[in-house]
Short mmCIF file of C-alpha atoms in Angstrom, two decimals:
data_model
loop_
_atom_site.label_atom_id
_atom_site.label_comp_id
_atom_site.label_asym_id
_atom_site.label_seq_id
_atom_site.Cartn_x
_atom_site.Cartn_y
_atom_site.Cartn_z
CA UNK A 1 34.24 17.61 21.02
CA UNK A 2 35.30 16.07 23.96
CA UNK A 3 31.55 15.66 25.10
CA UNK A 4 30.88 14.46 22.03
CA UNK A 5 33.43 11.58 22.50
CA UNK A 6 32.51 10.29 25.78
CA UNK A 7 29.30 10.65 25.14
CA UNK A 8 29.77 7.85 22.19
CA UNK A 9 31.70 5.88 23.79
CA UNK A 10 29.04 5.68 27.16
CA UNK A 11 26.17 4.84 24.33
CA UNK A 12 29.01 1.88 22.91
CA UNK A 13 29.58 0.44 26.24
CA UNK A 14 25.54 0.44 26.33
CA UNK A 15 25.55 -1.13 22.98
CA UNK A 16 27.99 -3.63 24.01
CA UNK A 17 26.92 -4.85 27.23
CA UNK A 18 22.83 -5.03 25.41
CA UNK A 19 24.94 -7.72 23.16
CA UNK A 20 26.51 -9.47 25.90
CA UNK A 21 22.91 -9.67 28.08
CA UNK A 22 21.57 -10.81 24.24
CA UNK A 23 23.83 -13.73 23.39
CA UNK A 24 23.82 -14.31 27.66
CA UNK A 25 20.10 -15.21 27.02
CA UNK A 26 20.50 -17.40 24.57
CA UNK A 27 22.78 -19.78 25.83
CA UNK A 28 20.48 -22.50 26.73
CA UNK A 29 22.80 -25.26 26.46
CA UNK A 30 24.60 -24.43 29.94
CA UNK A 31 20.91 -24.68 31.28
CA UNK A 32 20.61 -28.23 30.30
CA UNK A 33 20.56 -31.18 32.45
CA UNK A 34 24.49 -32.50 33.03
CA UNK A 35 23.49 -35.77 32.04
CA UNK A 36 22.76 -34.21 28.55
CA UNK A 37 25.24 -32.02 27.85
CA UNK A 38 27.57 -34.95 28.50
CA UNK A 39 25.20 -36.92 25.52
CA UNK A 40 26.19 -33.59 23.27
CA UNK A 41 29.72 -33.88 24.23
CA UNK A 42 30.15 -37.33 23.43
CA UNK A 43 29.75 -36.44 19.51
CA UNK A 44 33.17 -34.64 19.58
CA UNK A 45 36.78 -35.57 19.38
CA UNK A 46 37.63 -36.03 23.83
CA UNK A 47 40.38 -32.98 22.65
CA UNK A 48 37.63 -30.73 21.88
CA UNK A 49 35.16 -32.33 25.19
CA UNK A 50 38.32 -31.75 27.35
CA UNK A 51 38.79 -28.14 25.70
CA UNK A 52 35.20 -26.94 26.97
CA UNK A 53 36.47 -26.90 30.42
CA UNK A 54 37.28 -23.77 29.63
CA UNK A 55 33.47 -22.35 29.18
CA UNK A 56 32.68 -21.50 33.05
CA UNK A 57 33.18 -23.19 36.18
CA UNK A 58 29.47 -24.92 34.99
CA UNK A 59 31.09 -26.73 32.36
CA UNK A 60 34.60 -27.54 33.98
CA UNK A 61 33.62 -30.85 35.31
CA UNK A 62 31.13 -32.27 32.65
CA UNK A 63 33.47 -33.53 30.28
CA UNK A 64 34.72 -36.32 32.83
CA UNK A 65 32.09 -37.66 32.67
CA UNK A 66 30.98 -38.12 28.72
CA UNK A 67 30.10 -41.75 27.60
CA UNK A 68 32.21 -41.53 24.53
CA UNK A 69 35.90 -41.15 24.01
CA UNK A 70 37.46 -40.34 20.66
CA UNK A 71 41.08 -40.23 20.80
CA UNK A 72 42.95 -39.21 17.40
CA UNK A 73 46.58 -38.73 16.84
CA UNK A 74 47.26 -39.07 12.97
CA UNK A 75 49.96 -36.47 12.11
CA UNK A 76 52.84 -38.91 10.29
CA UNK A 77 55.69 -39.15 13.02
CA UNK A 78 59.50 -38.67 11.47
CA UNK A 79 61.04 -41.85 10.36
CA UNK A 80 64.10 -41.15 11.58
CA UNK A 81 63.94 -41.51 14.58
CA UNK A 82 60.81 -43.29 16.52
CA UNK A 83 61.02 -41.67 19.83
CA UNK A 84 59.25 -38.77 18.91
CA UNK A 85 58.12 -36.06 21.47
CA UNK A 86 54.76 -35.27 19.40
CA UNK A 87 54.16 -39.34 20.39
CA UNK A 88 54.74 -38.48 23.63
CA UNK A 89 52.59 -35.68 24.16
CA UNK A 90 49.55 -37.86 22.71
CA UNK A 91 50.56 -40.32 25.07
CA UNK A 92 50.39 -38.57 28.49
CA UNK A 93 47.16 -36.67 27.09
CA UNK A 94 45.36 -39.63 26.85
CA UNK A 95 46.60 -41.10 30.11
CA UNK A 96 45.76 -38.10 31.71
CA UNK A 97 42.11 -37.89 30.96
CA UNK A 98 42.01 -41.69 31.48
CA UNK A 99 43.37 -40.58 34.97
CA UNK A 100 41.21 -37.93 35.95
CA UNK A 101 37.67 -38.93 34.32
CA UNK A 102 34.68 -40.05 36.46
CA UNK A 103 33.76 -43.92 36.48
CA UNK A 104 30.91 -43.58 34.34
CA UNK A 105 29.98 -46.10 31.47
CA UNK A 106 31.97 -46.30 28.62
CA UNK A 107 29.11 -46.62 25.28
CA UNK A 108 31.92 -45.98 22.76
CA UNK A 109 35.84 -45.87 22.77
CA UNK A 110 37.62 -44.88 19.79
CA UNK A 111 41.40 -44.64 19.25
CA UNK A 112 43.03 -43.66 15.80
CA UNK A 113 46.85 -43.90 15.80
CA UNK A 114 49.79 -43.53 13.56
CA UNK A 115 52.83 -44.21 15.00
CA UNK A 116 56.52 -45.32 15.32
CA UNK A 117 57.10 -45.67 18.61
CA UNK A 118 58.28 -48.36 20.27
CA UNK A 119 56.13 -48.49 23.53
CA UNK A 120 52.92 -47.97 22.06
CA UNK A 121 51.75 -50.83 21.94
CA UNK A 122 52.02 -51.18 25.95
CA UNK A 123 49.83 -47.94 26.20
CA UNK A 124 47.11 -49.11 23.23
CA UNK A 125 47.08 -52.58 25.15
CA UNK A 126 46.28 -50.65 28.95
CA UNK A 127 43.84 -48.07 26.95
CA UNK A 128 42.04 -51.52 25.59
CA UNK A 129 41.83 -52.37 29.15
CA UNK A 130 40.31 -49.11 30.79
CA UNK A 131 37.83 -49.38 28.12
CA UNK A 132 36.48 -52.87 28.75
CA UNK A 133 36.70 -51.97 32.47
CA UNK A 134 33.99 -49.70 32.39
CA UNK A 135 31.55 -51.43 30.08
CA UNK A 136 32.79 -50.37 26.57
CA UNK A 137 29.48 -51.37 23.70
CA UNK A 138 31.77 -49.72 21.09
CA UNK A 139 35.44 -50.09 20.50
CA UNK A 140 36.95 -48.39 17.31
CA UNK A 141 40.66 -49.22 16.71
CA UNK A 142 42.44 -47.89 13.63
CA UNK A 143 45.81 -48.53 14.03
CA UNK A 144 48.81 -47.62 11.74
CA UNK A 145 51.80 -49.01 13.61
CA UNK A 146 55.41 -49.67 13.17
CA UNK A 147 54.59 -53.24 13.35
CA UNK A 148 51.38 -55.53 14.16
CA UNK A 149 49.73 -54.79 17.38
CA UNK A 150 48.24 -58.35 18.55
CA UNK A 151 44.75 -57.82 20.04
CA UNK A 152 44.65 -58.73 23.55
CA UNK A 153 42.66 -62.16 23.60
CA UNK A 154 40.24 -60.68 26.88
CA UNK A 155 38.63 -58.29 23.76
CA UNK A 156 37.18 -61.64 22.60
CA UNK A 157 35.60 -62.49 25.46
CA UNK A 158 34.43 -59.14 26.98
CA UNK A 159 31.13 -59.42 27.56
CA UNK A 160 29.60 -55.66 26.91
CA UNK A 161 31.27 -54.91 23.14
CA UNK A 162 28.00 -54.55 20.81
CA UNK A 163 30.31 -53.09 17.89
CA UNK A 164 33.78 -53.94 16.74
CA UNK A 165 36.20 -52.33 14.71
CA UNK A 166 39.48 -53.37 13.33
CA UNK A 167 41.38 -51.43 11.07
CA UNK A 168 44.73 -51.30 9.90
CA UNK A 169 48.23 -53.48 11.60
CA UNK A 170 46.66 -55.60 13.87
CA UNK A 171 46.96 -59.72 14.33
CA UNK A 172 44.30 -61.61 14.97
CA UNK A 173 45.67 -64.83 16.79
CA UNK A 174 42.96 -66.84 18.26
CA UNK A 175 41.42 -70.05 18.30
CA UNK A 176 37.68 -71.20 18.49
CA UNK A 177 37.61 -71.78 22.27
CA UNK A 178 39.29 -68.43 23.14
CA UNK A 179 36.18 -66.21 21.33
CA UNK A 180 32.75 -65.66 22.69
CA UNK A 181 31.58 -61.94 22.12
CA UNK A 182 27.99 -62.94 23.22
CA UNK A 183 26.56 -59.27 22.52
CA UNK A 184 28.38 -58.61 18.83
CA UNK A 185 25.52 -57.27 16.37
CA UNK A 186 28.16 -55.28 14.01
CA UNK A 187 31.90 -56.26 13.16
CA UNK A 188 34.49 -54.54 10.85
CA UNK A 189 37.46 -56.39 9.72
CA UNK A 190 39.02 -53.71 7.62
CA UNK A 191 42.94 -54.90 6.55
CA UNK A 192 43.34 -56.67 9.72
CA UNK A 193 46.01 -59.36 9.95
CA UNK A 194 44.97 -62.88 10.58
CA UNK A 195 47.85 -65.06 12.26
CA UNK A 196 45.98 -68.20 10.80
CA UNK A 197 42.85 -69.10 8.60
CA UNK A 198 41.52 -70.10 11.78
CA UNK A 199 41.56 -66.75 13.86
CA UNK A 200 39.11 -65.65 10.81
CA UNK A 201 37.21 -68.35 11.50
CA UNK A 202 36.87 -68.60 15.36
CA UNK A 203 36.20 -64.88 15.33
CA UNK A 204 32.55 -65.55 13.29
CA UNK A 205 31.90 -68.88 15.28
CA UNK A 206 32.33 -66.91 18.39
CA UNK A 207 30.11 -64.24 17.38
CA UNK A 208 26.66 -65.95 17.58
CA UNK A 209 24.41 -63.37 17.32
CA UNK A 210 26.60 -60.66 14.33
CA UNK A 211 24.24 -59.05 12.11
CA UNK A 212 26.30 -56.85 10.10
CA UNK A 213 30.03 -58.01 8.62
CA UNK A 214 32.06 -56.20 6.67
CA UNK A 215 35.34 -57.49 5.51
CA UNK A 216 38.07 -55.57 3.61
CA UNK A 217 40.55 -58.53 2.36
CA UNK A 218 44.51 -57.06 1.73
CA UNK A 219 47.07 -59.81 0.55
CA UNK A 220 48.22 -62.11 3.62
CA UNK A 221 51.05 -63.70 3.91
CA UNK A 222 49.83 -67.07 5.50
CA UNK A 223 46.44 -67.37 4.66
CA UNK A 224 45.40 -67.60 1.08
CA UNK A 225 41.32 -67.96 1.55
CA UNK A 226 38.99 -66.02 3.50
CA UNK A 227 35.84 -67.91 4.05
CA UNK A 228 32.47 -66.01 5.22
CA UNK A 229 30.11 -68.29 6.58
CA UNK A 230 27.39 -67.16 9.30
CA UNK A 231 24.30 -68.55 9.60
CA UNK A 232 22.71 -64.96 11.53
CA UNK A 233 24.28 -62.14 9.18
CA UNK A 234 21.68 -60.30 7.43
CA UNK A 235 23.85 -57.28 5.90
CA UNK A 236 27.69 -58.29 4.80
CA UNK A 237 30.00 -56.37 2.66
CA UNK A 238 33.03 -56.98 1.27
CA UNK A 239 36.04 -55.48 -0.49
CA UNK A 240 38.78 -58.00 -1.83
CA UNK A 241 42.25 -56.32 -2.41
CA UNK A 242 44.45 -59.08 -2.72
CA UNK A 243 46.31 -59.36 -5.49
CA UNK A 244 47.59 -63.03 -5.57
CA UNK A 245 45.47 -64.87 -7.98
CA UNK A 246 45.20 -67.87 -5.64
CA UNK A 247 43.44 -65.84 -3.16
CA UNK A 248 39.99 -66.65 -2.48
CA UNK A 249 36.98 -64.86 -0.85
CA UNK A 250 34.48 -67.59 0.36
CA UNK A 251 30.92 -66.87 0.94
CA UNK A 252 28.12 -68.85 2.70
CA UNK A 253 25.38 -66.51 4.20
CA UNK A 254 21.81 -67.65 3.39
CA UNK A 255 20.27 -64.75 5.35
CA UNK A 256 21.60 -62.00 3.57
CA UNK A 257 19.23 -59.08 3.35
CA UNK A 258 21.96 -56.52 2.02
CA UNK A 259 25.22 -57.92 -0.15
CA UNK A 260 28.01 -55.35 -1.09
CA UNK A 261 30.67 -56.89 -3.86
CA UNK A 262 33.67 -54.92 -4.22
CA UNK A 263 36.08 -56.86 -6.33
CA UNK A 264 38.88 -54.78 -8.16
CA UNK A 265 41.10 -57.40 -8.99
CA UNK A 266 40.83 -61.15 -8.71
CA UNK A 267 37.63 -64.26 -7.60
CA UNK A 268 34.96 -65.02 -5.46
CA UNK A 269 34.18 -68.23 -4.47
CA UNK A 270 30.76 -68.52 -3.01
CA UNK A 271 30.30 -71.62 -1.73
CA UNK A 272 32.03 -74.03 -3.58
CA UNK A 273 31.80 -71.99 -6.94
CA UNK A 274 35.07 -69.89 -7.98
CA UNK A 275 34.95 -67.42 -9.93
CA UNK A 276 38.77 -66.27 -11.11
CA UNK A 277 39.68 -63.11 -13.28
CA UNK A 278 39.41 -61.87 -15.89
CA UNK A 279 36.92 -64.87 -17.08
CA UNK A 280 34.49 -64.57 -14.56
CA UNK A 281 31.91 -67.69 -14.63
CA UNK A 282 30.11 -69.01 -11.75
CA UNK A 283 26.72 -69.94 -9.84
CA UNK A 284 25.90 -68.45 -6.63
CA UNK A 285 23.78 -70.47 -3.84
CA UNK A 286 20.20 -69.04 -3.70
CA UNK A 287 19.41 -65.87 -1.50
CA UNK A 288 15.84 -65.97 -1.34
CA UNK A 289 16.56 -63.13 1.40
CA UNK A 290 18.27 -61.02 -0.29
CA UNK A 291 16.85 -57.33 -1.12
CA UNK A 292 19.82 -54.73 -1.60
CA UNK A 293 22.72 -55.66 -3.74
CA UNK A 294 25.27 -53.56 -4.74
CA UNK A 295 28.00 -54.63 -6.91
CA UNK A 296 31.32 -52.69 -8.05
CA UNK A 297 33.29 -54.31 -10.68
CA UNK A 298 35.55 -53.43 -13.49
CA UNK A 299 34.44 -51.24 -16.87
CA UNK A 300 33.68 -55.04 -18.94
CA UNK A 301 32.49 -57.61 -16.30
CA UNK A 302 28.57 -57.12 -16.98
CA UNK A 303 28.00 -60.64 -16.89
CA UNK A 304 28.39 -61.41 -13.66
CA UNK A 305 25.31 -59.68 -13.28
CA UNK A 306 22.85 -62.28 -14.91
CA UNK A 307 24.23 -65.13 -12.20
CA UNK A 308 23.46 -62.52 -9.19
CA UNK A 309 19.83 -61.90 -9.82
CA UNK A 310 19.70 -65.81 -11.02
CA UNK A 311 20.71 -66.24 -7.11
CA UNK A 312 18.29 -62.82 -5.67
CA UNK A 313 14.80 -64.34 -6.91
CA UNK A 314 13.32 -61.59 -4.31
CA UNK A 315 16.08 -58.33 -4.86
CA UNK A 316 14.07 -54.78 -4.51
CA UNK A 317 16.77 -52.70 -5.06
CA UNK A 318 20.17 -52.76 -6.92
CA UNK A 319 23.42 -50.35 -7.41
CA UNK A 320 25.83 -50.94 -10.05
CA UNK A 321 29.74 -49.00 -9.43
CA UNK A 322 31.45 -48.95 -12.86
CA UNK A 323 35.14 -48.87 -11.09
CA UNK A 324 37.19 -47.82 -14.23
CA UNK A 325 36.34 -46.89 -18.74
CA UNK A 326 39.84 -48.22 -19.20
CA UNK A 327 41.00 -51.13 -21.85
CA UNK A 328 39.59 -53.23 -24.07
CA UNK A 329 35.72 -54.43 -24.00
CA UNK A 330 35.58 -57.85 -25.73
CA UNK A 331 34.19 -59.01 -22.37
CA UNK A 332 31.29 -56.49 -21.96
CA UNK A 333 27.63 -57.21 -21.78
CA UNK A 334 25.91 -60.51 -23.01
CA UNK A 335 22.06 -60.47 -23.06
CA UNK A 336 21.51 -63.68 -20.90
CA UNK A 337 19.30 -66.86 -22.56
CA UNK A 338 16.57 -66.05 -20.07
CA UNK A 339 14.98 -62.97 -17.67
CA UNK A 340 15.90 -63.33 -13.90
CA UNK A 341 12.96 -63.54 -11.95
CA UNK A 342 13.80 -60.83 -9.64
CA UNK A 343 14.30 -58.40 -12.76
CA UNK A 344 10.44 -59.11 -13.88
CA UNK A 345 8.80 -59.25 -10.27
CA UNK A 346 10.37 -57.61 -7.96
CA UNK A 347 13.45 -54.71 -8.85
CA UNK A 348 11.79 -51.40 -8.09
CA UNK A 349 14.62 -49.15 -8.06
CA UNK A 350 18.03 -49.28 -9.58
CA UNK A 351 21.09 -47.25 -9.57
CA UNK A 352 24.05 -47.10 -12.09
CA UNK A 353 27.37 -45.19 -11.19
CA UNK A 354 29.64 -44.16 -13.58
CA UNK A 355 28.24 -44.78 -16.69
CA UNK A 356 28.90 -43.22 -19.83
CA UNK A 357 27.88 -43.53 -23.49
CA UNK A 358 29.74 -46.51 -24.67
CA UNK A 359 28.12 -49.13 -26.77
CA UNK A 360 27.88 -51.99 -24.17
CA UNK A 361 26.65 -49.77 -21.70
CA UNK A 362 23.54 -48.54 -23.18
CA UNK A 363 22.95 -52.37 -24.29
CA UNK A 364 22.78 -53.11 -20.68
CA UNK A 365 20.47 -50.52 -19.79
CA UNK A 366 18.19 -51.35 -22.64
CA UNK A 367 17.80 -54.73 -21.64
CA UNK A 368 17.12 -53.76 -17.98
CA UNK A 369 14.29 -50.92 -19.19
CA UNK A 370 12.99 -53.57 -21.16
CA UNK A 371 12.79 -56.49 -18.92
CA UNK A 372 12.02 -54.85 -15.46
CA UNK A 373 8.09 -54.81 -15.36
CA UNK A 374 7.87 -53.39 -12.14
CA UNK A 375 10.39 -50.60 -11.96
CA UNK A 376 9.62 -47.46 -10.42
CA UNK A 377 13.04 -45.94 -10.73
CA UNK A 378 16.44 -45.51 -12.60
CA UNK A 379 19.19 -43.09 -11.27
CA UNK A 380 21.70 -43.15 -13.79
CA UNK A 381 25.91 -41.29 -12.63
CA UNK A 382 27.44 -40.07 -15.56
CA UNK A 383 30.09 -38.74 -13.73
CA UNK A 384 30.61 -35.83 -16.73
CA UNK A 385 30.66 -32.17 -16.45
CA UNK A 386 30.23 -32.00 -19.71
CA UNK A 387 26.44 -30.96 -19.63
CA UNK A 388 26.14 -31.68 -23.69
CA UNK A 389 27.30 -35.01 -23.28
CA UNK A 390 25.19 -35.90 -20.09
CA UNK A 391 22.39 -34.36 -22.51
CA UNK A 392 23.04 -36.56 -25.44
CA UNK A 393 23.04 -39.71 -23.20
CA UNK A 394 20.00 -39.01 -21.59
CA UNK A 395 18.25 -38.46 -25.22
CA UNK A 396 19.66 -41.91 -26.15
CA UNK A 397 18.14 -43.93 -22.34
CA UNK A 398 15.06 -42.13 -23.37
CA UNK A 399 14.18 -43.25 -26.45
CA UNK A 400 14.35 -46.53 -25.04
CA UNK A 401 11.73 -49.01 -24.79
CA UNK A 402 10.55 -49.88 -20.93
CA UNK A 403 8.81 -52.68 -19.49
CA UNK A 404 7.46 -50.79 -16.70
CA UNK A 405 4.97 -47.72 -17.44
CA UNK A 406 5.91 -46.40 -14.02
CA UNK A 407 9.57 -46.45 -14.78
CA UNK A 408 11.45 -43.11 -14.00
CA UNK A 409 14.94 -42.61 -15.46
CA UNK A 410 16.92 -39.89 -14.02
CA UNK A 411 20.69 -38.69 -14.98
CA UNK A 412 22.89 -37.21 -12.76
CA UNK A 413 26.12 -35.48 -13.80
CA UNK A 414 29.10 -34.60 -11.96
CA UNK A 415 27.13 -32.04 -9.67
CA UNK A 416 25.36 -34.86 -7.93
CA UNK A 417 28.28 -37.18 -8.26
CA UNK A 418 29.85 -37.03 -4.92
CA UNK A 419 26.94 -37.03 -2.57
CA UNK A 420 25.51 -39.78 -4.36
CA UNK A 421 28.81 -41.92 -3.78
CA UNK A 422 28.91 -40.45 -0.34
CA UNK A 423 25.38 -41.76 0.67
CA UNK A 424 26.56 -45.46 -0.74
CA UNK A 425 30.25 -45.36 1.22
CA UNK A 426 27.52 -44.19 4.26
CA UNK A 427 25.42 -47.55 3.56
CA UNK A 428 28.81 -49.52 4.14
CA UNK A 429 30.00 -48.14 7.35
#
């Protein structure tokens, strides 16, 4: 017995070393070149980068010297008191690596914060520094502080920052001759503070050559307008929160290419034409640029849709976000006195989210089968997981009459629902 024993236990150790040389073979990632296992290491959080160190004396150094730094402290810190330890610990953790990590090129630097602490904002300000210091092309800040953290005026003037994001309690205080971020392509502005209606402003001026804006408008308490005018912005979206129904959200971009309306509560004013809730009514200047639109409004605001393509003579593609099925529908869909252009030449593929069965609905889809000659494609959300009632409503879109003999329509029910909406959030970001 005892033979028997050690003699399985010699052919485990076999076993388990022949798994060991196995997996030992395989690891082909330590074999790499440093320069791109630091490129792999940049794609996680710098906690996780710092925590490979760990692997073998072959990977102790490499994460000094990763391009990327993702810092991320969001665990809610106890309101009653604000010198918290956990703050603390976050603190010296990212000094520390800061301290010890090579000077190598900085592509991205992101920093996601919720705190109550009192010096923070003397750290976030130095971490701001180290970043532009070594060439920063991305800087990421979402900050959730106890009050407004001011940006440091040098971030709009740094010479290397390619993409900027602002998000959450922090002032914007600048004027026109204080901003020149020569290499901007792609700016956020995502419920930022604005000390002014000028610090808006200055911040596109001195932006010459943005490409991508998107704007996230909260209620402010000293500016009342937020104006969007840029004469090299080719993909803008926007999300107006405010809930004052003086505020307005200006917009003068001729070289749009891709325009995302999210408008859950009150107007647009495009140019010099307002639009107020809940009577919507307006003209839009002409996009002859324009190809993507997508527009999220409120269960009975079809109309504005007629003015949009009026303004999108060349749109390819369109999305329609149904935001709520609430209340009454006395302002639903209108058939319009003539076709839009873009609906008859050029709208290949169009998306509806959230739509159900209702009366107006289907009258809206009816007159966009029957009026969109060249449509290739119709992806209609229900949203339902009720697979009888997705059935019923796709027996009812079609029976309808189309314009287009190429014209697909496809319905997609609550099993496709979320990475549908997932892919369009992606298109924002």
């Amino acid at each position: 017995m005892t033979n028997f024993v050690c003699r399985t236990n010699f052919v485990m150790v076999i076993e388990s070393n022949s798994i060991c040389e196995k997996y030992t073979e395989v690891d082909r990632i330590s074999n790499l070149p440093d320069h791109l296992i630091c490129h792999i290491l940049s794609f996680l959080p710098t906690k996780q980068s710092v925590a490979t160190s760990t692997l073998s004396t072959r990977w102790k150094p490499l994460w000094t010297m990763v391009p990327a730094l993702d810092f991320e402290d969001t665990d809610k810190p106890n309101p009653r008191y604000r010198g918290n330890n956990n703050r603390m610990t976050f603190i010296h953790f990212v000094c520390g690596v800061l301290a010890v990590r090579k000077p190598v090129p900085l592509k991205k630097f992101r920093l996601q914060l919720i705190s109550l602490n009192h010096s923070i904002h003397f750290h976030v300000r130095a971490w701001i520094y180290y970043a532009m210091g070594h060439g920063v092309e991305e800087l990421d800040l979402k900050l959730f502080l106890w009050r407004p953290f001011e940006l440091p005026l040098h971030v709009l003037r740094c010479k290397s920052i390619e993409i900027l994001t602002l998000y959450g309690t922090i002032l914007l205080k600048c004027r026109s001759e204080s901003v020149y971020l020569q290499k901007i392509k792609h700016l956020r502005l995502l419920k930022v503070k604005y000390a002014n209606e000028d610090s808006f402003h200055s911040l596109l001026t001195g932006s010459p050559h943005l490409q991508k804006l998107s704007v996230w408008s909260v209620q402010q308490d000293n500016s009342m307008t937020v104006h969007i005018c840029h004469p090299t912005v080719e993909w803008l979206s926007t999300i107006n929160e405010a809930k004052d129904r003086r505020f307005k959200l200006e917009i003068n971009v001729p070289n749009l290419k891709f325009l995302s309306l999210v408008d859950s509560l009150y107007q647009f004013d495009l140019r010099n034409n307002v639009v107020k809730s809940p009577c919507f009514d307006f003209s839009l200047p002409m996009l002859n640029n324009l190809r993507s639109l997508q527009l999220q409004v409120r269960c009975c605001q079809w109309h504005l849709l007629p003015n949009l393509l009026e303004s999108a003579p060349n749109l390819v593609n369109l999305i329609i976000n149904k935001e709520d099925t609430e209340g009454s529908h006395e302002l639903s869909w209108k058939e319009p006195l003539h076709v839009p252009k873009c609906l008859k030449l050029r709208i290949r593929r169009i998306s509806l989210l959230q739509f159900r069965s209702l009366e107006h609905e289907v009258e809206l889809i009816k007159y966009i089968l029957k009026n969109a000659k060249v449509l290739e494609r119709m992806d209609i959300l229900t949203g339902l997981s009720d697979l009888e009632e997705s059935h019923q409503i796709f027996k009812i879109i079609s029976e309808l009459p189309r314009g287009s003999s190429a014209c697909k329509p496809f319905l997609l029910n609550s099993i496709f629902s979320l990475s549908l909406r997932c892919y369009i959030v992606h298109s924002l970001s």
